[in-house]
Tab-separated table of C-alpha atoms in Angstrom:
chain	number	residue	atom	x	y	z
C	1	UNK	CA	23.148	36.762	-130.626
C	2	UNK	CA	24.827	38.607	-127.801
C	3	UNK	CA	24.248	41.597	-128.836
C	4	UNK	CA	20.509	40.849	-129.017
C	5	UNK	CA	20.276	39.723	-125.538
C	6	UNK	CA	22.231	42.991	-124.473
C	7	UNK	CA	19.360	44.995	-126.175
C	8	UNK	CA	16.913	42.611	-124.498
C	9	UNK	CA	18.270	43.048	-120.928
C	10	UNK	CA	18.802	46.324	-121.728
C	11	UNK	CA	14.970	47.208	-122.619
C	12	UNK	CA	14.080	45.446	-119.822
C	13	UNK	CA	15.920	47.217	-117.674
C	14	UNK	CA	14.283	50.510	-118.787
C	15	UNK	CA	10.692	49.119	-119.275
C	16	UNK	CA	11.057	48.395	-115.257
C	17	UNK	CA	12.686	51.690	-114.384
C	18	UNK	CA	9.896	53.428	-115.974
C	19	UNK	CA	7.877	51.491	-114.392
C	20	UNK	CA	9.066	51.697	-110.745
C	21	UNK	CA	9.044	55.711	-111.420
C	22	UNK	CA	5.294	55.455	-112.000
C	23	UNK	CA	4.273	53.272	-109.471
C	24	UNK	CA	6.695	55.315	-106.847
C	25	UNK	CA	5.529	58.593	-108.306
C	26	UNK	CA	3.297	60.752	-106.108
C	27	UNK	CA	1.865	64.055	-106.450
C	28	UNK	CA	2.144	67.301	-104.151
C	29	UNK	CA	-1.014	68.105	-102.249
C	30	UNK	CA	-1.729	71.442	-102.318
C	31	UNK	CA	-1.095	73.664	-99.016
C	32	UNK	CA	-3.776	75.213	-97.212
C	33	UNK	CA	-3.941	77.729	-94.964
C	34	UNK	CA	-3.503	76.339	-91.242
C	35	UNK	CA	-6.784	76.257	-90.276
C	36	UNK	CA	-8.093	77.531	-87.021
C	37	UNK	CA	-7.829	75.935	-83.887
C	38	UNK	CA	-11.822	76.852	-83.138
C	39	UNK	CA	-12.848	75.012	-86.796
C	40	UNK	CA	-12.393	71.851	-85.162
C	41	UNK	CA	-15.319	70.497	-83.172
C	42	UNK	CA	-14.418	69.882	-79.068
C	43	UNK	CA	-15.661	66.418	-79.331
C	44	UNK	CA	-13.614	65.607	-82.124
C	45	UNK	CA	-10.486	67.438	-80.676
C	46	UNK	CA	-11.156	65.306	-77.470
C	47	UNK	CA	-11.258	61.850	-79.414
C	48	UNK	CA	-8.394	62.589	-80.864
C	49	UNK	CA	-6.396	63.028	-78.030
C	50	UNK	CA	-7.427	59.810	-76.503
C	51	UNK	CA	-6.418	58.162	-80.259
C	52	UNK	CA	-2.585	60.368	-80.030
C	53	UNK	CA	-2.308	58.967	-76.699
C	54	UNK	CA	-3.390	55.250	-77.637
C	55	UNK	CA	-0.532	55.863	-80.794
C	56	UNK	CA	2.153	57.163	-78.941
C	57	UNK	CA	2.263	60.125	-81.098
C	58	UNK	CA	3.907	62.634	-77.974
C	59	UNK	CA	6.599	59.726	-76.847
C	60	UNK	CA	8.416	59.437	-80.613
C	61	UNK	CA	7.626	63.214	-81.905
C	62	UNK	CA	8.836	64.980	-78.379
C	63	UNK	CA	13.140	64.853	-77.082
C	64	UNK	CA	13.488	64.550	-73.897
C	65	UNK	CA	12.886	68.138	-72.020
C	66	UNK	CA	11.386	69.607	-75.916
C	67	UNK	CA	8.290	70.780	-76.857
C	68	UNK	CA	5.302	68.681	-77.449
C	69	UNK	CA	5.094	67.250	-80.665
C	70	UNK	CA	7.744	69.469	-82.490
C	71	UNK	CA	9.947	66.289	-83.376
C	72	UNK	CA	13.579	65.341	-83.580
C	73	UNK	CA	13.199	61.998	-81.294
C	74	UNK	CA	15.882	59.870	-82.690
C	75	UNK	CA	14.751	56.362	-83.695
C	76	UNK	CA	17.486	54.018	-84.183
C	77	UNK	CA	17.092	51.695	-86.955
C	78	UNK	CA	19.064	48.699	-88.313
C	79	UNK	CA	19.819	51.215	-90.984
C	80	UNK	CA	20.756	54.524	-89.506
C	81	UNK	CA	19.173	56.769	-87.198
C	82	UNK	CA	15.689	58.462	-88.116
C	83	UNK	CA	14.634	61.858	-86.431
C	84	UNK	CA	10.461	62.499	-85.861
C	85	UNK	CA	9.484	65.309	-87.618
C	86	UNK	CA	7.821	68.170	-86.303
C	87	UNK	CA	3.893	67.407	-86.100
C	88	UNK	CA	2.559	70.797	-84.375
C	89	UNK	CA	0.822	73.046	-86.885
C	90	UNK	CA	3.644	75.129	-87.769
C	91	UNK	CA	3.379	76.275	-91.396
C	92	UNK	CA	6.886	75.929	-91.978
C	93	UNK	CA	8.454	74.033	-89.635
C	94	UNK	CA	5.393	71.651	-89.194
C	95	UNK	CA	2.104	70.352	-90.276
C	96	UNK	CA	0.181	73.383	-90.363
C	97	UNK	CA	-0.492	73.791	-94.121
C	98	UNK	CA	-1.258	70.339	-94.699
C	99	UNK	CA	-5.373	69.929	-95.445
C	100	UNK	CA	-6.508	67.178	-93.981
C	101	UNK	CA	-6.330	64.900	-96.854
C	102	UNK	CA	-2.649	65.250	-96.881
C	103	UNK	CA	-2.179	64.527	-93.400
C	104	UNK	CA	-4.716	61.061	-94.172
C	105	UNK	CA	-2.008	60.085	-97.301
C	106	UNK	CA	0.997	60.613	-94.798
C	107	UNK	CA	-0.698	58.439	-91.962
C	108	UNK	CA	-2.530	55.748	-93.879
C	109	UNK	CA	0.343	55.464	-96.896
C	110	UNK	CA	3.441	56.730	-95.815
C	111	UNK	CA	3.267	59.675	-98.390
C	112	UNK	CA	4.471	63.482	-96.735
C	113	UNK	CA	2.394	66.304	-98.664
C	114	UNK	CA	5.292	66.963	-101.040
C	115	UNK	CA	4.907	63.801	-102.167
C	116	UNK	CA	7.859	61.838	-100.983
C	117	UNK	CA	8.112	58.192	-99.517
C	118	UNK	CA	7.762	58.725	-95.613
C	119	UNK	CA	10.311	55.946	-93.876
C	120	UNK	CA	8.227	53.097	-92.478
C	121	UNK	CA	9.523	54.875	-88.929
C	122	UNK	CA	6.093	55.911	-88.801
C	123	UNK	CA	3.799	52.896	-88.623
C	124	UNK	CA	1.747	53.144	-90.985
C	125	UNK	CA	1.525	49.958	-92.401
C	126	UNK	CA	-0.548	49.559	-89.099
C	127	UNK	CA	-2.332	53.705	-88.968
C	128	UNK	CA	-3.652	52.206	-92.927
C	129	UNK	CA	-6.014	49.652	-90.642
C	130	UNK	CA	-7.592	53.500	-88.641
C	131	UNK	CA	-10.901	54.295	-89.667
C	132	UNK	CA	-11.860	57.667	-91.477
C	133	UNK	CA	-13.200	59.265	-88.164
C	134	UNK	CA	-10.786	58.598	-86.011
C	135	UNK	CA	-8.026	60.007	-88.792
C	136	UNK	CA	-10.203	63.151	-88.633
C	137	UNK	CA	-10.438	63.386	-84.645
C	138	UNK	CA	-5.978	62.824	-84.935
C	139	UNK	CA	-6.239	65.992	-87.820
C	140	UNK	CA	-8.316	67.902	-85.314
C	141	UNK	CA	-6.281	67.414	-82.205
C	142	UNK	CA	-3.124	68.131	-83.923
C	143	UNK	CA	-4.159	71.216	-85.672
C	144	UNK	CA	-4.925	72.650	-82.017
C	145	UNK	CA	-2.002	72.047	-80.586
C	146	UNK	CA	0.486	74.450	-80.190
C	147	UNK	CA	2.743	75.715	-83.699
C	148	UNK	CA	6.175	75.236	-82.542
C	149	UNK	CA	8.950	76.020	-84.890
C	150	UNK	CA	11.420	73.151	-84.840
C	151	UNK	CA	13.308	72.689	-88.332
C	152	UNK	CA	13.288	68.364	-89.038
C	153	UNK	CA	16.853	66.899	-88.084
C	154	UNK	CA	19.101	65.395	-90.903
C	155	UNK	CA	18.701	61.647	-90.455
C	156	UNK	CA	21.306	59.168	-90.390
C	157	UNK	CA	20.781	56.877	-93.506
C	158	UNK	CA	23.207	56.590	-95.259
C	159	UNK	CA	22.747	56.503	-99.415
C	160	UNK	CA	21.373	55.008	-101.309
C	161	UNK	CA	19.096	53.858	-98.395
C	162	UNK	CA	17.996	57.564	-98.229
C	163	UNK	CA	16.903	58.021	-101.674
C	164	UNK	CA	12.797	58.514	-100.759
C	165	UNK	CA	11.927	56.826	-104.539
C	166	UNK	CA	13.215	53.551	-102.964
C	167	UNK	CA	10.993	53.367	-100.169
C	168	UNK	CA	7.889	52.865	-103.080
C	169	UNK	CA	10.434	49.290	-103.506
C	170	UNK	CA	9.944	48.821	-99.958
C	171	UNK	CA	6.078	49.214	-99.733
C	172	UNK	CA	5.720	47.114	-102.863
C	173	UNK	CA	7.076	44.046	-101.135
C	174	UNK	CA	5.421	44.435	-97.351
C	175	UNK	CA	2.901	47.115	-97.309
C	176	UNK	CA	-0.678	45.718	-97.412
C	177	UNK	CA	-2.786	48.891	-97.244
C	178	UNK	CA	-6.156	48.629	-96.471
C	179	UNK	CA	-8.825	49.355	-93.166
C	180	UNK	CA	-8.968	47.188	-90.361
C	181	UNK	CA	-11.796	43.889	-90.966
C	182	UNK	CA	-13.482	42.549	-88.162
C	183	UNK	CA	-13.082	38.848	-87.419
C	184	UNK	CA	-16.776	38.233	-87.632
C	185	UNK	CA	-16.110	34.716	-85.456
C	186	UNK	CA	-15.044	37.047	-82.172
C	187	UNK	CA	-16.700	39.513	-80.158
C	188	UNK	CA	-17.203	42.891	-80.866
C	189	UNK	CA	-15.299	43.823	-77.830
C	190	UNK	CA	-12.106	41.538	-79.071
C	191	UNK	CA	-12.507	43.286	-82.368
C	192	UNK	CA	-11.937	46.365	-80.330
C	193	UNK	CA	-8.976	45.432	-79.400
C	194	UNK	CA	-7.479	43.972	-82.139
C	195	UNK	CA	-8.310	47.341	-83.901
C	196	UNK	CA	-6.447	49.408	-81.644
C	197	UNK	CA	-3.365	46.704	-80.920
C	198	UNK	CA	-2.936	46.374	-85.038
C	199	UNK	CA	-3.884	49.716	-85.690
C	200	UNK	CA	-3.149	53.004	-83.724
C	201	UNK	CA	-1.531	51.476	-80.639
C	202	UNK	CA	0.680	49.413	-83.537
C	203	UNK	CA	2.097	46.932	-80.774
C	204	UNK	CA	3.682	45.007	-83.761
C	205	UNK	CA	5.956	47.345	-84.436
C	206	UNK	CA	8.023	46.729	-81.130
C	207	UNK	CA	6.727	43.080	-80.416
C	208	UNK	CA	7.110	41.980	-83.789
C	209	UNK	CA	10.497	40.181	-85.046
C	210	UNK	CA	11.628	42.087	-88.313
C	211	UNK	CA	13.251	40.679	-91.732
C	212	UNK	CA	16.534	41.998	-93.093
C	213	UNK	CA	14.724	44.656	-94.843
C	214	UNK	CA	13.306	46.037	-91.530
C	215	UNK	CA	9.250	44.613	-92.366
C	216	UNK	CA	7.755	42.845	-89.841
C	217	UNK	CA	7.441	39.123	-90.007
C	218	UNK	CA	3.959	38.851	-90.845
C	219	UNK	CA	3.685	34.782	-89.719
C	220	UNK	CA	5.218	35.654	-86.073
C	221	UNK	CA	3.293	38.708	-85.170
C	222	UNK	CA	3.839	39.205	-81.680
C	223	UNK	CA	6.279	36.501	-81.564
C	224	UNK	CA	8.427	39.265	-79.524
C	225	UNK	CA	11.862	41.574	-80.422
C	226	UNK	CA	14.498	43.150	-79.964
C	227	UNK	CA	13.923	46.765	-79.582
C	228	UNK	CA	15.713	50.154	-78.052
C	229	UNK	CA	18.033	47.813	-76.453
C	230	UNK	CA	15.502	45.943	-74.808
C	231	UNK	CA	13.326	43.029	-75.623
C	232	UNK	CA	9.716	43.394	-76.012
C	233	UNK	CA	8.923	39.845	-74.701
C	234	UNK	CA	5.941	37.477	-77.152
C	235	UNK	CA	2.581	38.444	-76.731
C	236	UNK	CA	1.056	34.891	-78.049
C	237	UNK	CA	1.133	31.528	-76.596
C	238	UNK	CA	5.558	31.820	-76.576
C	239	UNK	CA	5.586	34.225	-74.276
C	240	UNK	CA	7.514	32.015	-71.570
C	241	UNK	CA	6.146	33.589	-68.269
C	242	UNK	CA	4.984	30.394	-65.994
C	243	UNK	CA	1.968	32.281	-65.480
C	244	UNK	CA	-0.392	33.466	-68.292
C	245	UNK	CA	-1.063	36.702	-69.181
C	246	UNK	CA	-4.883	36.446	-68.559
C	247	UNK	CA	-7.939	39.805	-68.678
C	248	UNK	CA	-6.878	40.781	-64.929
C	249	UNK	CA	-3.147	40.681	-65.378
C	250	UNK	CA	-3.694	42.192	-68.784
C	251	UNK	CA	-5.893	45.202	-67.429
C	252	UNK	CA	-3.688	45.627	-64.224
C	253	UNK	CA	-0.793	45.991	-66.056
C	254	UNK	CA	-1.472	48.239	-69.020
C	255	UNK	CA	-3.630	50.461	-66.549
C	256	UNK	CA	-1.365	50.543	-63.979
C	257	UNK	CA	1.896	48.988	-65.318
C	258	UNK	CA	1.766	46.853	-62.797
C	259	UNK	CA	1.808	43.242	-62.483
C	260	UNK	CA	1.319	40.863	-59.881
C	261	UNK	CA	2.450	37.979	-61.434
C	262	UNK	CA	4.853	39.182	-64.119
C	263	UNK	CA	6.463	42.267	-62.954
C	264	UNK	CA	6.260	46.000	-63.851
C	265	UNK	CA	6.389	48.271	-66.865
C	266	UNK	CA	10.103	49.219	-67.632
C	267	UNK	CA	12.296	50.669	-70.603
C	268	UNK	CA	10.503	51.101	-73.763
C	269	UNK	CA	6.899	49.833	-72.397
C	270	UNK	CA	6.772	52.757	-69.327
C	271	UNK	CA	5.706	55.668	-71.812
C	272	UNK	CA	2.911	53.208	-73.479
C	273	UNK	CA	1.809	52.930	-70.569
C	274	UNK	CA	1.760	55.876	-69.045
C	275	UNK	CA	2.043	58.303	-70.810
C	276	UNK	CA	0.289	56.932	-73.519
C	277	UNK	CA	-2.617	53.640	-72.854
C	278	UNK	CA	-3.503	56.287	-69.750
C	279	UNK	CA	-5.263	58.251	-72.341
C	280	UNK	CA	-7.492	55.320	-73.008
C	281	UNK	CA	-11.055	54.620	-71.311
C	282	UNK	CA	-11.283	51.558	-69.320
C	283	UNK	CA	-13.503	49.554	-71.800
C	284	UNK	CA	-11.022	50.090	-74.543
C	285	UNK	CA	-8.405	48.742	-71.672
C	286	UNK	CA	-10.581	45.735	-71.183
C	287	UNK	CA	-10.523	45.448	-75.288
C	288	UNK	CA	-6.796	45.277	-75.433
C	289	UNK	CA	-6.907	42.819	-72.648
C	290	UNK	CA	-9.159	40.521	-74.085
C	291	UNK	CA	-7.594	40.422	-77.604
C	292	UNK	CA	-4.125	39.420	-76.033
C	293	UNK	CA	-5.180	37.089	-73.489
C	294	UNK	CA	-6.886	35.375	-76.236
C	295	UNK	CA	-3.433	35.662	-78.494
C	296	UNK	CA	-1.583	34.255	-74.992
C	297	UNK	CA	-4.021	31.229	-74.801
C	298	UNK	CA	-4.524	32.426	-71.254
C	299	UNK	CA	-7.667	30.439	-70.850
C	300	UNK	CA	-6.040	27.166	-71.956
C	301	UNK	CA	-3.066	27.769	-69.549
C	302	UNK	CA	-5.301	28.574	-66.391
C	303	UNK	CA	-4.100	25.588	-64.947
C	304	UNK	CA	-0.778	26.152	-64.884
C	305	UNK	CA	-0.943	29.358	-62.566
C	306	UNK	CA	-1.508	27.092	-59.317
C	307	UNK	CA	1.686	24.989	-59.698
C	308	UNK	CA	3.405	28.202	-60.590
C	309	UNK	CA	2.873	29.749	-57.442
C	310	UNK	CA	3.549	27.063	-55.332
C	311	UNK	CA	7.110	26.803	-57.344
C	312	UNK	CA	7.480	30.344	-56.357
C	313	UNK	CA	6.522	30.383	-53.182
C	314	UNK	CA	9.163	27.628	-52.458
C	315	UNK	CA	11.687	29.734	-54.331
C	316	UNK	CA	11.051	32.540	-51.733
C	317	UNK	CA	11.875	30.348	-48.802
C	318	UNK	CA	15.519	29.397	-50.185
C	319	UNK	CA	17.012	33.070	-49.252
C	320	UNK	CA	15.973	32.923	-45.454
C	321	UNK	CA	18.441	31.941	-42.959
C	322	UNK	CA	22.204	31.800	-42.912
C	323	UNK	CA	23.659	31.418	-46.583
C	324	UNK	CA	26.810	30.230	-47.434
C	325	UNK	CA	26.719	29.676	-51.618
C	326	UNK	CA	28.582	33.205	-52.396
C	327	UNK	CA	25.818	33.707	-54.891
C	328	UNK	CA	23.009	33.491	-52.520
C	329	UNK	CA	24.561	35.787	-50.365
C	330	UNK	CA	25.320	38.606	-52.636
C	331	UNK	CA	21.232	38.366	-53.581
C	332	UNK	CA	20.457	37.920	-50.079
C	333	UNK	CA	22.298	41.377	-49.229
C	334	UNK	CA	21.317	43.228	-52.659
C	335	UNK	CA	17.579	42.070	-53.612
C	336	UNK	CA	16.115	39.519	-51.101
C	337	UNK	CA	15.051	42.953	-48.675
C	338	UNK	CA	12.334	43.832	-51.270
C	339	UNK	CA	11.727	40.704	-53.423
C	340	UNK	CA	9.932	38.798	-51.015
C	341	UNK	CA	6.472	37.428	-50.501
C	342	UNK	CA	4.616	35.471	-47.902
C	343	UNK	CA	2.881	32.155	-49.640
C	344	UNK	CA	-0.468	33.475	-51.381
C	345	UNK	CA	0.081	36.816	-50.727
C	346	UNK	CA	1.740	38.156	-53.375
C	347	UNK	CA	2.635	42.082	-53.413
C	348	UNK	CA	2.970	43.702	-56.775
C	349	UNK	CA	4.884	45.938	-55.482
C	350	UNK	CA	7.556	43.413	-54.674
C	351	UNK	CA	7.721	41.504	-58.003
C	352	UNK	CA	8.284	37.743	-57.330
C	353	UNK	CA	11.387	37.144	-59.422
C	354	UNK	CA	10.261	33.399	-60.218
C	355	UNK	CA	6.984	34.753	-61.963
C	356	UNK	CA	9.054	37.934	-63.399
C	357	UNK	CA	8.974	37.703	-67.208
C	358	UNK	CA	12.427	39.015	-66.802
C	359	UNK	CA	13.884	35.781	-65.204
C	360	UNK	CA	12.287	33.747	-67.603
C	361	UNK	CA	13.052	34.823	-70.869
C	362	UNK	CA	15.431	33.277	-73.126
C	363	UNK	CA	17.411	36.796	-73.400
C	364	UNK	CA	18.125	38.230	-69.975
C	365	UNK	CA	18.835	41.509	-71.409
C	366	UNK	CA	15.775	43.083	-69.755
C	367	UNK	CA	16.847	41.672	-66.307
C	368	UNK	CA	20.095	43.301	-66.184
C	369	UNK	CA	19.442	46.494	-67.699
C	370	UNK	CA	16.764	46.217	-64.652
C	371	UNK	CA	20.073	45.467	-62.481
C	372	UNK	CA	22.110	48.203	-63.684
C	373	UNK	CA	20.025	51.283	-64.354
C	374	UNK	CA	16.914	50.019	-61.538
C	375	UNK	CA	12.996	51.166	-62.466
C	376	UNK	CA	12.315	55.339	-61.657
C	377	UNK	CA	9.705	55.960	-59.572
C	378	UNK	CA	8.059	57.051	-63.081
C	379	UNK	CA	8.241	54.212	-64.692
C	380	UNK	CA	7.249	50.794	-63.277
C	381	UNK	CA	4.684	51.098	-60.482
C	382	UNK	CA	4.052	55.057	-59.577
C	383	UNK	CA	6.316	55.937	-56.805
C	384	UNK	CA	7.881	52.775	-56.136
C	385	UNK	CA	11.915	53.141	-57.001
C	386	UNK	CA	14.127	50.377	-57.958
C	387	UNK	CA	17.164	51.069	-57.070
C	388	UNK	CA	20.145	50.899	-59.787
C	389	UNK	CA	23.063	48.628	-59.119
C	390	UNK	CA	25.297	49.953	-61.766
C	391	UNK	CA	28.380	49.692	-59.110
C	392	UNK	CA	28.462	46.446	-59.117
C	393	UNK	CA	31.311	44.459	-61.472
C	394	UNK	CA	29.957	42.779	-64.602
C	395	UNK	CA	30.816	39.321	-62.787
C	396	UNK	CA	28.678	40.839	-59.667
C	397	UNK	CA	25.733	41.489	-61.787
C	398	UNK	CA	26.509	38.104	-63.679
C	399	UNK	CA	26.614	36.339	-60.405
C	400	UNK	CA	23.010	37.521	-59.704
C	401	UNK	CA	21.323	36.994	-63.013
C	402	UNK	CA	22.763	33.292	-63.203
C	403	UNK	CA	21.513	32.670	-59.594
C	404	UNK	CA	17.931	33.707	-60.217
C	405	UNK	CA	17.802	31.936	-63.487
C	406	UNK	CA	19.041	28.461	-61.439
C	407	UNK	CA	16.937	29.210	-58.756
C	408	UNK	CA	13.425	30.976	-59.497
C	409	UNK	CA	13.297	28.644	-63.093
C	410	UNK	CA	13.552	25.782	-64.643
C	411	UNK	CA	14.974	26.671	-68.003
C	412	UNK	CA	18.342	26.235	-69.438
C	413	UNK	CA	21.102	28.729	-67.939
C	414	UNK	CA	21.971	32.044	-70.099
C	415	UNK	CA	25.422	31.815	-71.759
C	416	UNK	CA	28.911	34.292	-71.344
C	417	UNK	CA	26.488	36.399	-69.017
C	418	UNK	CA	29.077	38.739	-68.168
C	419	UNK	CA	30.101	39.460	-71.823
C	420	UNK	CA	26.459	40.346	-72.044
C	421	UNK	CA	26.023	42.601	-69.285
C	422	UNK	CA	29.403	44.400	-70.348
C	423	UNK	CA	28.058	45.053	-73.562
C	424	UNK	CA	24.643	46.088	-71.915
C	425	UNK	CA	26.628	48.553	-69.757
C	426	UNK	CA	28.276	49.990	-72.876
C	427	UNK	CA	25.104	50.588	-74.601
C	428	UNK	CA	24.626	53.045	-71.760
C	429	UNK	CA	20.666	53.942	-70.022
């Protein structure tokens, strides 16, 4: 009896291997010749480059100070660092023999031209939603860009997670391939916008909390994440800024990266902005807008912007005058000479820290990387430097966070803040 249910197991065992092998199996794609640069249509090489811009494609396949597009970004993962391979139209070193068919599998599957499992580094459980055109117009620009021979960096996963077979496993249980489908109950301009946020701008894949496995939780897209040592705060309803992200906040800040009310693009969210969202027409701007002000139930929260500037406003007042608390003093002397506003006139150029999402997130990770490494005159608003305070003592910088949390909000104060902002510092810029 046993033995029979050895043999049983057994054949089962096989019948699924064999089966995994076919369903992971995929075949080589035939390499071309790189095609020239003048085949391509200007039109189409032009639409494309708005599209790479809108996906990011230069900020995770360029290293700092490299060559555009040749690769070797690291990309660190829950499971070991992945490098960005080379993308220019080198035939060896790049993309430059790949017809355009192969280049489609490798964007809208996750399959390279050789036929191995691409890791889900690359989106494209989001580039499956782009239409045929605009995966055309991305083939065109990138076989005009320059061929720059950069060989692809050994990545850091570690076996068996590096075996390529396994990432078929991994698409089995969370890849839904398939084109975008408009929500026939919105507008076409929200559809807009949902098609670029879901598809080629892929704002999941930082915004979106992730499973063990590294998927995306499907049920709290947008719900916001941990990412690059930051945190990409929620883009729905949870996002806990008193005031809502509505169209003009929306369109300010990802044209601009600049907000008013909630502060200015920093970390992670400065390239998106711009160097990539810059690439975008204003219309498709307004798209984006009106898909997530929609997701942050900005209309239904209009009301609550009034009462949240008057709360701020009052906030501002506490830091003029004489100030004795220890902790209002050290803001007073460090922050309180640019973070101020006069009642209704608020500068975006002098982010009110009792509107900044910073503040008033549950993690304050993003306010005191802020505090320790400041905003470039690159990133956040054009020009405008934020200084970094990295001299101050973790119990200085602790100090400051847990005053602006008891004073510009009314949530619940962050716990073992200086343990935190140690460990931030050792994470480095």
């Amino acid at each position: 009896m046993l033995k029979r249910i050895l043999v049983g197991l057994l054949v089962v065992a096989v019948v699924g291997l064999v089966g995994f092998g076919v369903f992971a199996w995929r075949p080589a794609i035939a390499e071309i010749a790189p095609p020239a640069p003048s085949s391509f249509a200007p039109d189409l090489v032009a639409r494309g480059e708005v599209l790479a811009g809108a996906g990011y494609c230069s900020t995770c396949h360029t290293t700092k100070g490299g060559q555009p597009f040749a690769g070797g970004y690291p990309m660190k993962t829950g499971f070991g660092v992945v490098y960005s391979t080379n993308i220019t139209p080198d035939p060896k070193t790049g993309i430059g023999n790949w017809s355009e068919a192969a280049f489609d599998r490798a964007l809208r599957e996750g399959v390279g031209r050789d036929g191995s499992h691409l890791f889900p580094t690359l989106p494209y459980d989001h580039f499956t939603k782009l239409s045929d055109a605009d995966v055309s117009a991305l083939y065109a620009y990138m076989m005009t860009r320059p061929a720059v021979v950069a060989q692809a960096k050994r990545n850091g996963v570690p076996f068996p997670l590096n075996i390529r077979a396994l990432q078929a496993g991994w698409k089995l249980l969370f890849f839904k391939p398939g084109r975008f489908e408009p929500d026939k109950t919105k507008s076409a301009e929200w559809n807009r916008g949902a098609y670029l946020a879901e598809g080629v701008s892929h704002c999941g894949a930082c915004h979106t909390p992730r499973n063990v496995l590294g998927a995306e939780k499907r049920d709290k897209a947008f719900a916001g994440a941990a990412i690059d040592n930051w945190i990409a705060p929620p883009l729905t309803a949870a996002n806990p800024s008193p005031a809502p992200w509505d169209q003009a906040e929306l369109i300010s800040y990802l044209r601009t990266g600049v907000s008013r009310y909630h502060g200015v693009a920093a970390g992670p969210m400065a390239p998106v902005v711009h160097d990539g969202l810059s690439k975008l027409p204003d219309a498709d701007i307004q798209a984006l807008a009106i898909y997530f002000a929609d997701r942050d139930g900005a209309l239904g929260r209009a009301a609550a912007l009034a009462p949240a500037l008057q709360r701020a406003a009052a906030a501002d007042r506490l830091n003029v005058g004489p100030q004795t608390d220890p902790s209002a003093r050290l803001y007073t002397a460090a922050c309180a000479s640019c973070h101020y506003n006069g009642a209704g006139q608020l500068n975006p150029l002098r982010p009110d820290l009792a509107l900044n999402s910073a503040v008033n997130l549950d993690d304050p990770t993003n306010l005191i990387r802020v505090v320790l490494y400041g905003v470039s005159a690159k990133d956040g608003a054009p020009g405008v430097l934020m200084p970094s305070f990295n001299r101050f003592s973790d119990a200085d910088v602790a100090k400051l966070a847990t005053y602006l949390r008891a004073t510009r909000t009314s949530k619940p104060a962050w716990p073992d803040l200086e343990k935190k902002v140690a460990a931030i510092r050792a994470q480095g810029k």
